[in-house]
Amino acid sequence: GESVGLHLPTLSVQEGDNSIINCAYSNSASDYFIWYKQESGKGPQFIIDIRSNMDKRQGQRVTVLLNKTVKHLSLQIAATQPGDSAVYFCAENPLKTSYDKVIFGPGTSLSVIP
Amino acid sequence: EAGVAQSPRYKIIEKRQSVAFWCNPISGHATLYWYQQILGQGPKLLIQFQNNGVVDDSQLPKDRFSAERLKGVDSTLKIQPAKLEDSAVYLCASSLDGGTGYEQYFGPGTRLTVT
């Protein structure tokens, strides 16, 4: 079935190091992917997105990589800071429709060690 | 610009009681979403509105959950009667439009505890 899964539930990194959060998806028809950051007590916040016709996209300190061959998505955070501590979700739009139904994965909790 | 507003932020009720949540989306956003987020999981879409019409409610437990978006602006989500497994954070989000690529903006959520 359709699912987006993530699998390291927790990740601890030293401040200043780079973080890599991984995500596997199962629906090869998905054509749009999004990474969200959710801090405690807040709703998810959009970080970066990527369409299936791309394999890499960069933002400010973040890079998303998409490998359609193995249905894998990753989020790289450069020079991780304490403010990056949060739960990170990948999400996919599995339907080629005009409306975006977004399916979230289970999330990875990132802890930054000062 | 003001973000998505939700109220209340917290609610504790007993099972079989009813509860309602309110959402005010970002001004001008045509699409409104309600998600349920159980602790330790990603948000799950319950219902999606485009203006005041329902686009997708396939995962809404319609025997107990209802939602409306009158006049295409504010929305309410109701649970009646509540069950223990409804304990979760209920997130409202809005986007300018419902097409792929339109960013969803989330509110802070309402944390519901059913005892």
Tab-separated table of N, CA, C and O in Angstrom, chain A residues 74-112:
chain	number	residue	atom	x	y	z
A	74	SER	N	16.335	11.833	1.218
A	74	SER	CA	17.093	12.216	2.412
A	74	SER	C	17.112	13.729	2.570
A	74	SER	O	16.987	14.464	1.590
A	75	LEU	N	17.264	14.142	3.807
A	75	LEU	CA	17.395	15.554	4.160
A	75	LEU	C	18.741	15.737	4.822
A	75	LEU	O	19.040	15.060	5.804
A	76	GLN	N	19.546	16.599	4.269
A	76	GLN	CA	20.841	16.904	4.852
A	76	GLN	C	20.789	18.309	5.437
A	76	GLN	O	20.366	19.242	4.759
A	77	ILE	N	21.206	18.419	6.687
A	77	ILE	CA	21.275	19.719	7.354
A	77	ILE	C	22.746	20.008	7.616
A	77	ILE	O	23.433	19.234	8.300
A	78	ALA	N	23.221	21.093	7.089
A	78	ALA	CA	24.620	21.466	7.265
A	78	ALA	C	24.799	22.252	8.568
A	78	ALA	O	23.931	23.027	8.969
A	79	ALA	N	25.942	22.013	9.222
A	79	ALA	CA	26.303	22.762	10.425
A	79	ALA	C	25.127	22.818	11.400
A	79	ALA	O	24.613	23.888	11.737
A	80	THR	N	24.708	21.651	11.853
A	80	THR	CA	23.512	21.529	12.682
A	80	THR	C	23.629	22.399	13.933
A	80	THR	O	24.657	22.427	14.603
A	81	GLN	N	22.519	23.071	14.234
A	81	GLN	CA	22.463	23.989	15.370
A	81	GLN	C	21.439	23.505	16.395
A	81	GLN	O	20.543	22.730	16.057
A	82	PRO	N	21.548	23.957	17.643
A	82	PRO	CA	20.567	23.538	18.660
A	82	PRO	C	19.125	23.792	18.232
A	82	PRO	O	18.228	23.012	18.554
A	83	GLY	N	18.894	24.856	17.486
A	83	GLY	CA	17.540	25.163	17.022
A	83	GLY	C	17.010	24.184	15.995
A	83	GLY	O	15.823	24.232	15.650
A	84	ASP	N	17.860	23.295	15.520
A	84	ASP	CA	17.417	22.274	14.575
A	84	ASP	C	16.812	21.069	15.289
A	84	ASP	O	16.245	20.185	14.633
A	85	SER	N	16.923	21.012	16.599
A	85	SER	CA	16.339	19.910	17.365
A	85	SER	C	14.824	19.916	17.186
A	85	SER	O	14.154	20.904	17.492
A	86	ALA	N	14.304	18.832	16.670
A	86	ALA	CA	12.876	18.741	16.350
A	86	ALA	C	12.614	17.347	15.788
A	86	ALA	O	13.529	16.537	15.642
A	87	VAL	N	11.351	17.089	15.458
A	87	VAL	CA	10.999	15.881	14.713
A	87	VAL	C	10.864	16.266	13.249
A	87	VAL	O	10.231	17.280	12.917
A	88	TYR	N	11.455	15.473	12.375
A	88	TYR	CA	11.441	15.740	10.939
A	88	TYR	C	10.612	14.661	10.249
A	88	TYR	O	10.794	13.464	10.471
A	89	PHE	N	9.681	15.132	9.436
A	89	PHE	CA	8.806	14.240	8.683
A	89	PHE	C	9.056	14.410	7.192
A	89	PHE	O	9.132	15.541	6.710
A	90	CYS	N	9.145	13.282	6.495
A	90	CYS	CA	9.018	13.374	5.055
A	90	CYS	C	7.564	13.083	4.709
A	90	CYS	O	6.861	12.389	5.441
A	91	ALA	N	7.120	13.648	3.625
A	91	ALA	CA	5.742	13.470	3.190
A	91	ALA	C	5.728	13.373	1.681
A	91	ALA	O	6.593	13.927	1.001
A	92	GLU	N	4.753	12.652	1.166
A	92	GLU	CA	4.661	12.498	-0.275
A	92	GLU	C	3.256	12.809	-0.753
A	92	GLU	O	2.283	12.671	-0.015
A	93	ASN	N	3.204	13.232	-1.988
A	93	ASN	CA	1.943	13.399	-2.680
A	93	ASN	C	1.813	12.228	-3.633
A	93	ASN	O	2.452	12.207	-4.688
A	94	PRO	N	1.030	11.226	-3.257
A	94	PRO	CA	1.032	9.976	-4.011
A	94	PRO	C	0.112	9.955	-5.226
A	94	PRO	O	0.104	8.998	-5.972
A	95	LEU	N	-0.651	11.008	-5.425
A	95	LEU	CA	-1.656	10.969	-6.485
A	95	LEU	C	-1.386	12.055	-7.513
A	95	LEU	O	-1.116	13.193	-7.164
A	96	LYS	N	-1.474	11.715	-8.747
A	96	LYS	CA	-1.316	12.707	-9.812
A	96	LYS	C	-2.681	13.353	-10.062
A	96	LYS	O	-3.318	13.137	-11.071
A	97	THR	N	-3.123	14.098	-9.072
A	97	THR	CA	-4.397	14.789	-9.194
A	97	THR	C	-4.153	16.268	-9.023
A	97	THR	O	-3.057	16.702	-8.721
A	98	SER	N	-5.182	17.031	-9.177
A	98	SER	CA	-5.029	18.472	-9.008
A	98	SER	C	-5.050	18.876	-7.550
A	98	SER	O	-4.814	20.018	-7.220
A	99	TYR	N	-5.348	17.960	-6.683
A	99	TYR	CA	-5.367	18.296	-5.271
A	99	TYR	C	-4.299	17.511	-4.544
A	99	TYR	O	-4.097	16.340	-4.780
A	100	ASP	N	-3.618	18.188	-3.640
A	100	ASP	CA	-2.467	17.575	-3.001
A	100	ASP	C	-2.870	16.857	-1.730
A	100	ASP	O	-3.065	17.450	-0.707
A	101	LYS	N	-2.994	15.556	-1.844
A	101	LYS	CA	-3.150	14.748	-0.641
A	101	LYS	C	-1.758	14.365	-0.197
A	101	LYS	O	-1.020	13.693	-0.913
A	102	VAL	N	-1.388	14.789	0.969
A	102	VAL	CA	-0.037	14.574	1.464
A	102	VAL	C	-0.066	13.484	2.523
A	102	VAL	O	-0.860	13.546	3.450
A	103	ILE	N	0.800	12.500	2.351
A	103	ILE	CA	0.907	11.422	3.333
A	103	ILE	C	2.229	11.569	4.063
A	103	ILE	O	3.297	11.611	3.440
A	104	PHE	N	2.150	11.643	5.376
A	104	PHE	CA	3.326	11.824	6.209
A	104	PHE	C	3.910	10.491	6.645
A	104	PHE	O	3.184	9.537	6.927
A	105	GLY	N	5.221	10.447	6.738
A	105	GLY	CA	5.896	9.330	7.356
A	105	GLY	C	5.861	9.457	8.875
A	105	GLY	O	5.335	10.433	9.419
A	106	PRO	N	6.459	8.500	9.591
A	106	PRO	CA	6.377	8.494	11.052
A	106	PRO	C	7.302	9.477	11.753
A	106	PRO	O	7.115	9.754	12.920
A	107	GLY	N	8.313	9.984	11.099
A	107	GLY	CA	9.149	11.016	11.705
A	107	GLY	C	10.443	10.501	12.307
A	107	GLY	O	10.549	9.347	12.724
A	108	THR	N	11.442	11.368	12.336
A	108	THR	CA	12.716	11.131	13.012
A	108	THR	C	12.961	12.274	13.970
A	108	THR	O	12.838	13.442	13.596
A	109	SER	N	13.284	11.927	15.206
A	109	SER	CA	13.572	12.941	16.203
A	109	SER	C	15.056	13.263	16.179
A	109	SER	O	15.890	12.392	16.408
A	110	LEU	N	15.388	14.499	15.897
A	110	LEU	CA	16.782	14.951	15.843
A	110	LEU	C	17.128	15.694	17.128
A	110	LEU	O	16.435	16.655	17.496
A	111	SER	N	18.168	15.255	17.803
A	111	SER	CA	18.661	15.939	18.994
A	111	SER	C	20.062	16.458	18.706
A	111	SER	O	20.920	15.699	18.239
A	112	VAL	N	20.272	17.717	18.989
A	112	VAL	CA	21.580	18.334	18.758
A	112	VAL	C	22.288	18.487	20.097
A	112	VAL	O	21.758	19.107	21.030
